[in-house]
PDB file of C-alpha atoms in Angstrom:
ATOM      1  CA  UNK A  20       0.000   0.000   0.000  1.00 78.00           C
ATOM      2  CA  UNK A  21       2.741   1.780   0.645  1.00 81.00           C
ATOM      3  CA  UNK A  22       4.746   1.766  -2.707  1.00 79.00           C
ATOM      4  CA  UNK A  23       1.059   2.496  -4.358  1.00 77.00           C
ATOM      5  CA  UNK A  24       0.251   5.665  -2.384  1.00 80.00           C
ATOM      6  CA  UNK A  25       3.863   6.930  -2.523  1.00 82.00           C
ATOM      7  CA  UNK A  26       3.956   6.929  -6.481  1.00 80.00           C
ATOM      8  CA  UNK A  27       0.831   8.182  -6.697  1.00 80.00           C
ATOM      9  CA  UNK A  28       1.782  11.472  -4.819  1.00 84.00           C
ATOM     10  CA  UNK A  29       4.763  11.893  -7.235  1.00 83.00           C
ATOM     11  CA  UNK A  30       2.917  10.707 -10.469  1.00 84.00           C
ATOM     12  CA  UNK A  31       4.744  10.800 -13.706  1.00 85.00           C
ATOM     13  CA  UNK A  32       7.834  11.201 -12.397  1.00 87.00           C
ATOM     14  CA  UNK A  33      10.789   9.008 -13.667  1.00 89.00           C
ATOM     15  CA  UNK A  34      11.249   6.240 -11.158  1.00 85.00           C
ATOM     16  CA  UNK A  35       7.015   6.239 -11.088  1.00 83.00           C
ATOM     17  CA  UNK A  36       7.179   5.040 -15.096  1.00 87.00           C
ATOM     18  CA  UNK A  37      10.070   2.570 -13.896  1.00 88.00           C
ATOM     19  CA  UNK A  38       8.238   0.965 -11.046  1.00 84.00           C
ATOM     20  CA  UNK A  39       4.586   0.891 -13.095  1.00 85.00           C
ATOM     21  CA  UNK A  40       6.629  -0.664 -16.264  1.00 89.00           C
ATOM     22  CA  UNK A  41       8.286  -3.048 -14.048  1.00 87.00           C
ATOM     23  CA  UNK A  42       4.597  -3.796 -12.050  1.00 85.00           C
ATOM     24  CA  UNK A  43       2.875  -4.295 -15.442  1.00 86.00           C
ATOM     25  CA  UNK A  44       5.432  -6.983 -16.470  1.00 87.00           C
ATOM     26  CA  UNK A  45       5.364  -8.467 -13.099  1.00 84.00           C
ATOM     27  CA  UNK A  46       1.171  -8.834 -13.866  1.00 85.00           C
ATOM     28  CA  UNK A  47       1.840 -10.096 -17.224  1.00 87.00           C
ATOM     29  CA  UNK A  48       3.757 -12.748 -16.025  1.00 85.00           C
ATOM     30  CA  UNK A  49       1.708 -16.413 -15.407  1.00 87.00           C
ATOM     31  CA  UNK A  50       2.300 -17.742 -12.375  1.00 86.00           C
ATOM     32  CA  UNK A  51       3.445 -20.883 -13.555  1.00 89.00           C
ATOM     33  CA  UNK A  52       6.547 -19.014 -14.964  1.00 90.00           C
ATOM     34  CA  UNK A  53       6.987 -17.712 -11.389  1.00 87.00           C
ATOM     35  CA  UNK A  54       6.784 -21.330  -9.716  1.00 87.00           C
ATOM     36  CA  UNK A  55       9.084 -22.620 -12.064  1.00 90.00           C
ATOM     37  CA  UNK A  56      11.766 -20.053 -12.134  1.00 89.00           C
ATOM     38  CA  UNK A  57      11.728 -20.058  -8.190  1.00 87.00           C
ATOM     39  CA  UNK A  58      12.589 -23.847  -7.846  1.00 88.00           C
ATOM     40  CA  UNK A  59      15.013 -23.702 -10.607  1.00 92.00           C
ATOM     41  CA  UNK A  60      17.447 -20.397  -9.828  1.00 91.00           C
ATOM     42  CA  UNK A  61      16.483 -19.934  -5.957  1.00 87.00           C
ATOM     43  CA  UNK A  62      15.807 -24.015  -4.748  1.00 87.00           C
ATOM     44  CA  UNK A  63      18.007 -25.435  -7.316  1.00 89.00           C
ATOM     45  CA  UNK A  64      20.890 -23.615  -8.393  1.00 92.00           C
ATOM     46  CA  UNK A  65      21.463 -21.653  -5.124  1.00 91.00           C
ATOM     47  CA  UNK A  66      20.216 -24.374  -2.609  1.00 86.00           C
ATOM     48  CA  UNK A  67      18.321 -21.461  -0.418  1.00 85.00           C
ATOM     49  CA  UNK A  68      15.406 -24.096  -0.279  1.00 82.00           C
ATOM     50  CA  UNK A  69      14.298 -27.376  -0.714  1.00 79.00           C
ATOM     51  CA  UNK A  70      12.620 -28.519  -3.638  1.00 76.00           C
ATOM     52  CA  UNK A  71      10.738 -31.265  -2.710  1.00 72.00           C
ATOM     53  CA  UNK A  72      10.092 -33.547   0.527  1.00 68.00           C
ATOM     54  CA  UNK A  73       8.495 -32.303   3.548  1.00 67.00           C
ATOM     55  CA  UNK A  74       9.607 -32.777   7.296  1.00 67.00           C
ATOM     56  CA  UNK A  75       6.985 -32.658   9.625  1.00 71.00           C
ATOM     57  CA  UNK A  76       8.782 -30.896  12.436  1.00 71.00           C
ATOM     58  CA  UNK A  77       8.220 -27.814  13.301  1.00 70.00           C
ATOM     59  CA  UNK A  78      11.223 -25.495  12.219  1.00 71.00           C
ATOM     60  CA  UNK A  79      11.962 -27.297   9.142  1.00 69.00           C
ATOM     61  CA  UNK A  80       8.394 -27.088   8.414  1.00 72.00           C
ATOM     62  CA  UNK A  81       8.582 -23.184   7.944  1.00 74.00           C
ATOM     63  CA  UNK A  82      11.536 -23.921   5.363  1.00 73.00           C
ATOM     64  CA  UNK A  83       9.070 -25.685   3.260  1.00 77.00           C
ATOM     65  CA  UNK A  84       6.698 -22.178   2.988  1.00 81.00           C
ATOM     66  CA  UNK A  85       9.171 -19.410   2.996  1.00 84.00           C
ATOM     67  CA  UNK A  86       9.537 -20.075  -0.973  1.00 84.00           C
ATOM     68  CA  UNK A  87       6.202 -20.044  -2.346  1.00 85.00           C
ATOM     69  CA  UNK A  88       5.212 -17.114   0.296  1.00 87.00           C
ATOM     70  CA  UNK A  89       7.910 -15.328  -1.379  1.00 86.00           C
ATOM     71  CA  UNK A  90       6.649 -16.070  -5.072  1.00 86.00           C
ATOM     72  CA  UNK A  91       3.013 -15.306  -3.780  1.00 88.00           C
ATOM     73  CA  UNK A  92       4.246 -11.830  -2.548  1.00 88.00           C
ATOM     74  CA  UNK A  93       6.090 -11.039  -5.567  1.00 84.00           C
ATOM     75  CA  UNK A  94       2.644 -12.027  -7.921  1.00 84.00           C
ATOM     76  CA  UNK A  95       0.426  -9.790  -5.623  1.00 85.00           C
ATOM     77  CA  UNK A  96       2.856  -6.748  -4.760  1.00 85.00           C
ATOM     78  CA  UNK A  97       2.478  -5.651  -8.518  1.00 82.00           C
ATOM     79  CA  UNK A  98      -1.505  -5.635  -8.876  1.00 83.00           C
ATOM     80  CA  UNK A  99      -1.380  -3.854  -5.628  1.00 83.00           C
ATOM     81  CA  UNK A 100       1.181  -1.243  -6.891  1.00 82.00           C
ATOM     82  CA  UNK A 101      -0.855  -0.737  -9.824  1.00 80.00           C
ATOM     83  CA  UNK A 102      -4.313  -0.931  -7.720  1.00 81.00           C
ATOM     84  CA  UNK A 103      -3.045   1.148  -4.850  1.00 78.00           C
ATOM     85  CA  UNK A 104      -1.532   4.052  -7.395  1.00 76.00           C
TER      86      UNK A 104
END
């Protein structure tokens, strides 16, 4: 909400057109595309998470969400920079 109502107080400005461009890809992108490209460059070429399994404890069990939280906030945060501006 934040990003949305800040660019809309300094509209057409030059990082405004940079941030809206970059939001409008971000929507165009399926979220497939997203999944995918997650696993492969984040899970599988860095090793930041796993890529499959799933260990019922406790704090391994938050390793198992923190990736696709992270590609559901980057889906949403550009329909709500372009819904908020």
């Amino acid at each position: 909400i934040g990003i949305g109502l800040w660019l809309a107080a300094f509209q057409n400005s030059r990082l405004d057109r940079w941030i809206l461009f970059f939001s409008s890809l971000g929507m165009s992108i399926p979220i497939l595309l997203y999944i995918l490209l997650g696993q492969y460059v984040l899970a599988f070429q860095w090793g930041w998470f796993p890529i499959a399994g799933y260990d019922p404890s406790w704090p391994e069990q938050l390793n198992d969400l923190i990736l696709p939280g992270f590609i559901f906030f980057l889906l949403h945060l550009s329909y709500d920079v372009r819904f908020y501006r």
